[in-house]
XYZ file of C-alpha atoms in Angstrom:
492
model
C 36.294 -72.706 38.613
C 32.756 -73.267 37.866
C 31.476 -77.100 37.674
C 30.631 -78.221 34.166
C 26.914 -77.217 32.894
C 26.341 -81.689 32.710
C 26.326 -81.261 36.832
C 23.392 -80.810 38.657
C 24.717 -78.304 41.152
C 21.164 -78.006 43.143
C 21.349 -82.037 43.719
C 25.090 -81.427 45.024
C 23.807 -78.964 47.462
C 21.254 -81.261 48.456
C 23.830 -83.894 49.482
C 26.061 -81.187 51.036
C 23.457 -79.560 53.070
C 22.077 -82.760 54.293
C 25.475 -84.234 55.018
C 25.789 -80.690 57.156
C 22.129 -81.089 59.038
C 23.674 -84.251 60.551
C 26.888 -82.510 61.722
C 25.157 -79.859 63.352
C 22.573 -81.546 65.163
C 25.873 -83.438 66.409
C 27.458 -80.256 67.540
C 24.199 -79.041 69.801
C 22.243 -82.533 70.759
C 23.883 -82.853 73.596
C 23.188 -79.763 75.525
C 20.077 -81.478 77.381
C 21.049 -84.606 77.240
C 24.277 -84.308 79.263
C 22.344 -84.904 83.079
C 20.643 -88.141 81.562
C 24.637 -89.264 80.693
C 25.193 -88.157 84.188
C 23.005 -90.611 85.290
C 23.588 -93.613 82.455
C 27.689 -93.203 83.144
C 27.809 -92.272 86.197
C 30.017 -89.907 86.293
C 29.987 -85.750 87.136
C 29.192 -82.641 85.213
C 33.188 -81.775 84.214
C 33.467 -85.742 83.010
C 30.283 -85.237 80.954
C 31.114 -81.946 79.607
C 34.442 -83.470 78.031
C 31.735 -84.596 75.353
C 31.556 -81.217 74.083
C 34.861 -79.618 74.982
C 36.498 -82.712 72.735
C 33.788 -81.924 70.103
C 34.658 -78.086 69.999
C 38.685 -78.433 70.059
C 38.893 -81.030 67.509
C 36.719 -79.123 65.117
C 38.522 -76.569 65.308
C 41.949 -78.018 65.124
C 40.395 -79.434 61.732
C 39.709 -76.039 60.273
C 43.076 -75.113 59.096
C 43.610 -78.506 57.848
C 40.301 -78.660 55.791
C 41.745 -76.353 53.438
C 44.569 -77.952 52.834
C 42.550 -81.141 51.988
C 40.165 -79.599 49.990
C 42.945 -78.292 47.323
C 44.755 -81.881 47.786
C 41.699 -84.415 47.412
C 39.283 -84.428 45.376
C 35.567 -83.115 46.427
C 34.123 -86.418 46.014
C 36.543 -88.398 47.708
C 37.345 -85.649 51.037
C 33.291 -85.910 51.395
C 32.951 -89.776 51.296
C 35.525 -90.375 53.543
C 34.386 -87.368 55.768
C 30.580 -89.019 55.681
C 31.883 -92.204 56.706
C 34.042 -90.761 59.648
C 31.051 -88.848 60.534
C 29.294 -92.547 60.683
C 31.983 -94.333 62.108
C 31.349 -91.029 65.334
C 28.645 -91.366 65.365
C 27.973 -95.157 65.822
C 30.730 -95.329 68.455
C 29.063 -92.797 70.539
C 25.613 -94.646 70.117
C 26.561 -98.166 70.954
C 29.059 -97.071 73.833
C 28.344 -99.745 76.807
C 26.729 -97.495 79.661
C 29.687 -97.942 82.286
C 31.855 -95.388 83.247
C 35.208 -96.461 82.362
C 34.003 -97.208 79.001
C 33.079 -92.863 78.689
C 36.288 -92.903 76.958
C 34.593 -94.504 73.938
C 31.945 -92.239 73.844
C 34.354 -89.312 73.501
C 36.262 -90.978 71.006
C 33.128 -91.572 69.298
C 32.812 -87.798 69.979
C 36.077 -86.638 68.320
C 35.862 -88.586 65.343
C 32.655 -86.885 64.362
C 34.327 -83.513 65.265
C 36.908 -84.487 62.614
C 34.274 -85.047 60.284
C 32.332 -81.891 61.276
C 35.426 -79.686 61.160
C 35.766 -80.982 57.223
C 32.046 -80.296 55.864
C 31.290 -77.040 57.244
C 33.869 -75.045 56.342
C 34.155 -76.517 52.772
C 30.096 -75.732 52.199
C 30.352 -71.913 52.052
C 33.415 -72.514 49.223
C 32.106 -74.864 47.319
C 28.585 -72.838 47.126
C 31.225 -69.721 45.790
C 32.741 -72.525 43.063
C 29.756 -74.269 41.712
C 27.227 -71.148 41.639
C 27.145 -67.830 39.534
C 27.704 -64.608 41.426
C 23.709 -64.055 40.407
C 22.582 -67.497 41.727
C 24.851 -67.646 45.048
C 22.430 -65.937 47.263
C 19.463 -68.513 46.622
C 22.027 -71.153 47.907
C 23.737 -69.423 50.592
C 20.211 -68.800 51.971
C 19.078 -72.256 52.014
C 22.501 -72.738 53.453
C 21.938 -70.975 56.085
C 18.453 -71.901 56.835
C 19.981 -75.660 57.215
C 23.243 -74.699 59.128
C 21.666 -71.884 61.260
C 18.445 -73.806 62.276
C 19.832 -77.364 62.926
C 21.773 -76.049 65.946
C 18.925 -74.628 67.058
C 16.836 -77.404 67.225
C 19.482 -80.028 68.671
C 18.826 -79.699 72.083
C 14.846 -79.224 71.979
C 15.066 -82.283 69.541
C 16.912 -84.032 72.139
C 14.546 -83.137 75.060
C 11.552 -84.413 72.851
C 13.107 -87.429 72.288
C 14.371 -88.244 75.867
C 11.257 -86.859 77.335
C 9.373 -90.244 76.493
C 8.886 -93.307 73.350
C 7.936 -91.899 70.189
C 7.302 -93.554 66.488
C 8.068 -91.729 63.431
C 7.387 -93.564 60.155
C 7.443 -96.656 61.786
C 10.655 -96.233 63.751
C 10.459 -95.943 67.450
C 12.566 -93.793 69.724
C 12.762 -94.970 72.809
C 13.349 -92.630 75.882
C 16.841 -93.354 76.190
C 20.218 -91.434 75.577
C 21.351 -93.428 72.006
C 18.023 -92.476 70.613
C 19.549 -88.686 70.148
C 22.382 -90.244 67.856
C 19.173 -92.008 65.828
C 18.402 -89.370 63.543
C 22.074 -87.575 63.079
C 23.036 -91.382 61.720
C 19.744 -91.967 59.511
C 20.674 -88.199 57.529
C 24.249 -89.373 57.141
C 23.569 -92.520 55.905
C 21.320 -91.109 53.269
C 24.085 -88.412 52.247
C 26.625 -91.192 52.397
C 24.140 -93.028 50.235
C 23.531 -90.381 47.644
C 27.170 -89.042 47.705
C 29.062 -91.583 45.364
C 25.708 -90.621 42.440
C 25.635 -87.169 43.144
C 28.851 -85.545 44.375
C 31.467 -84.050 41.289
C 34.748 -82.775 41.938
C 34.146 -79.442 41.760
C 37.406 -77.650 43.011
C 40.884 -78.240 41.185
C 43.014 -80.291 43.246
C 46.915 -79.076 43.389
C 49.963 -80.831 44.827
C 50.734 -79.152 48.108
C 52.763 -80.067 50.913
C 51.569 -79.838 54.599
C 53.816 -78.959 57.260
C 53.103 -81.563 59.812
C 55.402 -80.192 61.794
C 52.803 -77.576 62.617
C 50.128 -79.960 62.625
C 51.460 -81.674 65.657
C 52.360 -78.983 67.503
C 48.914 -77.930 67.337
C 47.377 -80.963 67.952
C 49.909 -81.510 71.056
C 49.584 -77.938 72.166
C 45.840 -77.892 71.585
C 45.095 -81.312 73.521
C 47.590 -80.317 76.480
C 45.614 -77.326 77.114
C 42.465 -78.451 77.103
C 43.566 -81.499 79.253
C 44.767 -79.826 81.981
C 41.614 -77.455 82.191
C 39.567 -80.817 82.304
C 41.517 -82.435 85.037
C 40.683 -79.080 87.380
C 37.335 -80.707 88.323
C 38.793 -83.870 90.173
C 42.360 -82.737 90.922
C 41.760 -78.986 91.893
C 43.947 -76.048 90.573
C 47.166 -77.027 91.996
C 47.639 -80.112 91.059
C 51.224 -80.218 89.330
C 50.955 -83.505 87.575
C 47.678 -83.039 85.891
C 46.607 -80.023 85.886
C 50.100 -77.168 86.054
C 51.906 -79.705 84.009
C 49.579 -80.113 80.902
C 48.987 -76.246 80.710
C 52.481 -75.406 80.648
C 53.638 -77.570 78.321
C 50.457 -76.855 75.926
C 51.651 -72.838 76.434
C 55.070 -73.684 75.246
C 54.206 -75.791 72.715
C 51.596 -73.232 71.562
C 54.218 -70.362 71.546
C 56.895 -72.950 69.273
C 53.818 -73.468 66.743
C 53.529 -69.250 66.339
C 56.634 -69.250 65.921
C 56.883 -71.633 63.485
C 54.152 -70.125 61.671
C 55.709 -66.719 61.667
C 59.275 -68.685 59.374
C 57.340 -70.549 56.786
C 56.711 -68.936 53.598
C 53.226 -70.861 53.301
C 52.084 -71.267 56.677
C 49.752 -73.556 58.309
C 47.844 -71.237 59.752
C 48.709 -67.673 59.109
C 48.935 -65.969 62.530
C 49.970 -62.607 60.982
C 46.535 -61.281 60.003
C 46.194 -60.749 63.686
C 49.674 -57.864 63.158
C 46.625 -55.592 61.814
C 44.496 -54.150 64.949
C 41.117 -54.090 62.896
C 41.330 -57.535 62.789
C 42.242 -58.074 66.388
C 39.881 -56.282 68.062
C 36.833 -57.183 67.111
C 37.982 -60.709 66.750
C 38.915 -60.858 70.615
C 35.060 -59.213 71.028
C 33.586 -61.979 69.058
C 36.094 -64.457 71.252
C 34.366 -62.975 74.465
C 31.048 -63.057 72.751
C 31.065 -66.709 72.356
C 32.745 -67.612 75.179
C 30.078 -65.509 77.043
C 26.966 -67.764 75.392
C 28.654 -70.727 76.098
C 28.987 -69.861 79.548
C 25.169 -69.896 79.888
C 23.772 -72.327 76.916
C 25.892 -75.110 78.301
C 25.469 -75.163 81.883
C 21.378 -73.945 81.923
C 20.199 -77.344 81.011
C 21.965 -79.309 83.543
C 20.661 -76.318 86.117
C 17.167 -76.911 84.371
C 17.298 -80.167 84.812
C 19.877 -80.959 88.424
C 18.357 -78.265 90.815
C 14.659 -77.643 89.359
C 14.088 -80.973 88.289
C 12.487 -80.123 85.282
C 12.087 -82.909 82.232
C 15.133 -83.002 79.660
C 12.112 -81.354 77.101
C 11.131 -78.616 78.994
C 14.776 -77.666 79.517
C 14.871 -77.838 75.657
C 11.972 -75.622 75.184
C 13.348 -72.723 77.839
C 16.379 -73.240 75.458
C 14.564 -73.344 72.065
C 13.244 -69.764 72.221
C 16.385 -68.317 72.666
C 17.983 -70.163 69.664
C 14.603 -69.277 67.623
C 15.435 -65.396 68.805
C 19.382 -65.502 67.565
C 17.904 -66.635 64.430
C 15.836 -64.432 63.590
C 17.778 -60.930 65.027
C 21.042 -62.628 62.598
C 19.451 -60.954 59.424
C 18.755 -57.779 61.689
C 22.055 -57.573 62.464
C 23.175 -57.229 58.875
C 20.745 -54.760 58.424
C 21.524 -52.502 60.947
C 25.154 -53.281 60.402
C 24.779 -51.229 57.187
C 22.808 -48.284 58.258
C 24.910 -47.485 61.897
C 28.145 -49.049 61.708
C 29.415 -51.642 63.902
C 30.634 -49.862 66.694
C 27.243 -48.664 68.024
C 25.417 -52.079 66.642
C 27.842 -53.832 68.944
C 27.647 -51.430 71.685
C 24.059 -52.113 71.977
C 24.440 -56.053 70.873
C 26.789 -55.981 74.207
C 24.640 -53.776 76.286
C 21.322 -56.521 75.647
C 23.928 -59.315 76.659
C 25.415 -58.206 79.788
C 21.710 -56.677 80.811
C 20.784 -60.360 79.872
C 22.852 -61.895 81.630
C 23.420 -60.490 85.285
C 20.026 -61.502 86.316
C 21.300 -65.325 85.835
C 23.755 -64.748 88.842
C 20.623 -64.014 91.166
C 19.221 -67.449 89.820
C 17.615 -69.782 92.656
C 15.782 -72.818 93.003
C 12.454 -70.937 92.410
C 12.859 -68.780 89.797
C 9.881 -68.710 87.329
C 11.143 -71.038 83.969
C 9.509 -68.173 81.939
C 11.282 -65.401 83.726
C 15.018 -67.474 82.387
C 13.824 -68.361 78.721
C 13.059 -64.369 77.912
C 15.932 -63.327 79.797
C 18.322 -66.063 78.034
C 16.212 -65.445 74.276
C 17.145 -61.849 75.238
C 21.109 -62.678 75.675
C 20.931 -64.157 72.373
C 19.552 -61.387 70.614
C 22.460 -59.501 71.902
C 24.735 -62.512 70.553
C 23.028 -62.310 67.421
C 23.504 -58.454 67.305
C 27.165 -58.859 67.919
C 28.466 -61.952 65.957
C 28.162 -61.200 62.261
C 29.237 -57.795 62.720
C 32.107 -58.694 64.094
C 32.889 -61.288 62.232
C 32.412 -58.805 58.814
C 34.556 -55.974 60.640
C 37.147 -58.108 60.913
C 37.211 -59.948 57.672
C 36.677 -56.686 56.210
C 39.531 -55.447 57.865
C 42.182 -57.538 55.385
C 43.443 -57.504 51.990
C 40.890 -59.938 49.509
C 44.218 -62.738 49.095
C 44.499 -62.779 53.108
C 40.390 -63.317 53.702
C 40.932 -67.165 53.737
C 43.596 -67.322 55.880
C 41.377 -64.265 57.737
C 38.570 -66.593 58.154
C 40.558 -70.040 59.070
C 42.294 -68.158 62.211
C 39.012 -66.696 63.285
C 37.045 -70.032 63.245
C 40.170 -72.212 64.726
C 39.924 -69.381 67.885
C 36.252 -69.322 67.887
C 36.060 -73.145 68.108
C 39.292 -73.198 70.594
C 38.250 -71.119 72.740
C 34.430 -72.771 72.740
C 36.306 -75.926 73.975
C 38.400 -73.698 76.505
C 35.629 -72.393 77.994
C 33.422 -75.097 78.197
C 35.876 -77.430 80.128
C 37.049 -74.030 82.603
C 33.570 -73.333 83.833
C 32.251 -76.899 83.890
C 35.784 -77.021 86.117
C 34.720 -74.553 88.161
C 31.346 -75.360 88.700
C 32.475 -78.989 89.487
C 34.967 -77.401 91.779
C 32.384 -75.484 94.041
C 29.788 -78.445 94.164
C 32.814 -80.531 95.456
C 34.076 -77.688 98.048
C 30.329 -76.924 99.167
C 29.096 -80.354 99.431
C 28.044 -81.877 103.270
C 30.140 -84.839 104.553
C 28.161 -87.939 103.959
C 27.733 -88.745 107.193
C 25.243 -85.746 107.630
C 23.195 -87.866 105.315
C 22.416 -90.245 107.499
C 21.893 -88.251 110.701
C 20.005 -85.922 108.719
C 19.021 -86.491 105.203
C 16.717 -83.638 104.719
C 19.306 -80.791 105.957
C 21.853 -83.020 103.522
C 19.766 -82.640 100.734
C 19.536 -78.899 101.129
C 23.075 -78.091 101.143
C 23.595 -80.167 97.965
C 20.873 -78.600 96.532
C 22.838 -74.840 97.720
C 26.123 -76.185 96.371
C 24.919 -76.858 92.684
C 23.331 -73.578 92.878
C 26.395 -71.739 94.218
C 28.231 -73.526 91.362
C 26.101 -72.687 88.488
C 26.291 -68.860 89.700
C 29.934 -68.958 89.404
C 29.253 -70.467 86.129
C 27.158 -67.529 85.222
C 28.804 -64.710 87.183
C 32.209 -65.780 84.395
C 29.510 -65.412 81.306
C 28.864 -61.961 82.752
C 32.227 -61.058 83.346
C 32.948 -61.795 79.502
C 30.103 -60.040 78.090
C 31.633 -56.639 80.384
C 35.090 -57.330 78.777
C 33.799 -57.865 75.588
C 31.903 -54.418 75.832
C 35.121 -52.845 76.985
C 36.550 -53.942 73.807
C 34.571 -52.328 72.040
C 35.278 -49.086 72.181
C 38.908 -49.827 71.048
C 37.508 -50.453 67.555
C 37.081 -48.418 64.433
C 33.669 -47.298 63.270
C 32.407 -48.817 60.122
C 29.762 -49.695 58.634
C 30.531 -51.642 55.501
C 33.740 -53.617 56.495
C 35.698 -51.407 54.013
C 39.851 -52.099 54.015
């Protein structure tokens, strides 16, 4: 329904959107921040990663349960308590003794806000649809976008700037130090938790429904396992049976008892049988292998930036800005072209730019000009940006109206899974051939230069694995194409 004509529906956007700025920058500030954590924790590049991985699995485990809270609790209430979690994160993370064996706290602090995160994003786009007029919703999904779109973008450049030395805005100074990222996620949140309790209506009807947690722990479990065992890969190597074969397996089983589960309940938790219809399959694994192929870059260049070319945590932001800037503004592009020549050859092409983007990355070396790998990664995400909201329109466009939402909830849980997935496999991997590649430590001593050279080689052989995987996804993800149908308006 629409809210009453008393409410102020701008000023609730205002609190929703700036409630969402904070959880975005959350999502992205870490990207060039992760080889000062290195340092601060003292701990390795798979360890560090977990600080996204956690992020990206929780938030999307919370995507299937956001709609059930949304039609259980009221709006106000679901968005306090979601700004506070997002405080609680986001505090824990920030005041997290710098030791190692208190990391654990900083992930915690980590998954918390994902929790958070994985409740206020997906509820913005449907309470824009039930508080604005089919006339007015444009003007607001816009400015929507312009928040939720650009905030990722400027995460990790924000982050560089910050941790590149002191600065003082409006009296407050930010020192060069990691909890200064967390300083201005926490000041937005606090002003949306602020405003919240004056501004925020209950603008969706609330209905008595009953959750099956039976499927929400077997996700959770089956989820966690899975991404635990990847994780593990870095310090106890592929065949370890305890912590690595162990976890996986029982995540896989557990995984195939929750689709099963799924496939008996009348009302399920979340409704694997959209993915019975091929034109929602296809280009939903493309869009899988699309993300999973940017990830495979955007997460491990800064750390390469930063580990073998020594370059500042801001500059690694800028070579990373341009390319966010770029996806940005080829998004509305996309939805042009999507229109006029279908989304088979727009993702042809959109596939084409990413794997030409990308194979260059697997020559990178310790010289390579920082201008040569900021047009060739703002060039991979044009071909990201050509790719994602087609596919993501094929496929929705592919089901009935009454199955879009569940449509949309399986797509985001996979995107979001599989973000996680990836993230911990490759960081794994890269960790993996550092560790395999890297001189005994006595060679150190006897020879510190020739030591210092093959550590220098075996981060770079790592990354290229990293980046070799990103390419092998983008050819996959091409391949894939061609299995699906040719249209250009998404029509059933």
């Amino acid at each position: 329904m629409n809210i009453k004509p008393s409410y102020n529906r701008w000023l609730i956007l205002l609190v929703l959107m700036t409630a969402a700025m904070s959880g975005a920058l959350m999502q992205t500030s870490l990207g060039t921040a992760l080889p000062t954590l290195m340092k601060a924790f003292s701990i390795d590049l798979s360890t560090a990663q977990q600080a996204t991985t956690w992020f990206l699995l929780v938030n999307g485990m919370m995507i299937p349960l956001s709609a059930y809270l949304a039609n259980r609790i009221p709006t106000k209430i679901l968005h306090i308590v979601a700004y506070v979690l997002l405080l609680v994160g986001v505090a824990l993370s920030m005041f997290t003794p710098a030791q190692k064996d208190m990391w654990w706290l900083f992930v915690a602090g980590r998954i918390v806000a994902a929790m958070a995160v994985g409740i206020m994003m997906p509820m913005l786009q449907v309470l824009i649809i039930n508080m604005f007029k089919p006339a007015e919703r444009g003007a607001a999904m816009g400015m929507m976008g312009l928040v939720v779109g650009m905030s990722p973008a400027i995460g990790p450049t924000l982050s560089g700037w910050i941790l590149d030395k002191d600065h003082t805005i409006l009296g407050l100074t930010l020192s060069n130090d990691w909890r200064s990222i967390f300083v201005i996620p926490f000041i937005i949140i606090v002003i949306a938790t602020v405003l919240a309790p004056f501004l925020l209506k209950n603008v969706m009807e609330t209905q008595k429904l009953k959750l099956d947690y039976s499927s929400l722990i077997l996700s959770v479990a089956g989820f966690g396992l899975f991404l635990w065992g990847f994780t593990n890969v870095a310090s106890q190597g592929w065949g370890d049976f305890g912590q690595v074969i162990v976890p996986i397996t029982a995540g896989v089983m557990l995984l195939a008892v929750f689709a099963w589960r799924q496939l008996k309940l009348p009302v399920p938790f979340l409704d694997i049988r959209v993915f019975a219809k091929k034109e929602f399959t296809i280009p939903t694994v493309a869009l899988l292998l699309a993300t999973m192929a940017m990830y495979g870059v955007e997460m491990m260049l800064p750390t390469y930036l930063q580990n073998v070319r020594g370059l500042s945590a801001l500059d690694s932001g800028i070579t990373l800005m341009w390319g966010a800037l770029f996806m940005g503004f080829m998004s509305p592009v996309a939805g042009i072209l999507y229109n006029k020549v279908g989304v088979k050859l727009l993702c042809f092409f959109g596939f084409g730019v990413l794997t030409l983007g990308t194979v260059p990355y697997i020559f990178l070396n310790t010289t390579t000009p920082t201008v040569v790998i900021s047009v060739l990664y703002a060039l991979r995400m044009a071909g990201i940006a050509l790719v994602m909201m087609p596919l993501t329109t094929a496929a929705m466009g592919a089901l009935p109206d009454e199955k879009g939402a569940d449509g949309t909830a399986a797509n985001n849980t996979l995107r979001q899974v599989s973000s996680s997935v990836v993230v911990a496999l490759l960081t794994s991997i890269v960790q993996n051939v550092i560790n395999n590649n890297t001189p005994s430590s006595s060679l150190k001593t006897s020879d510190p230069l020739q030591y210092a050279g093959k550590v220098l080689n075996a981060s770079m052989d790592g990354f290229q694995t990293a980046f070799l995987s990103s390419l092998i996804f983008a050819v996959i993800g091409f391949v894939f194409v061609f299995f699906m149908k040719d249209d250009k308006k998404g029509e059933k």
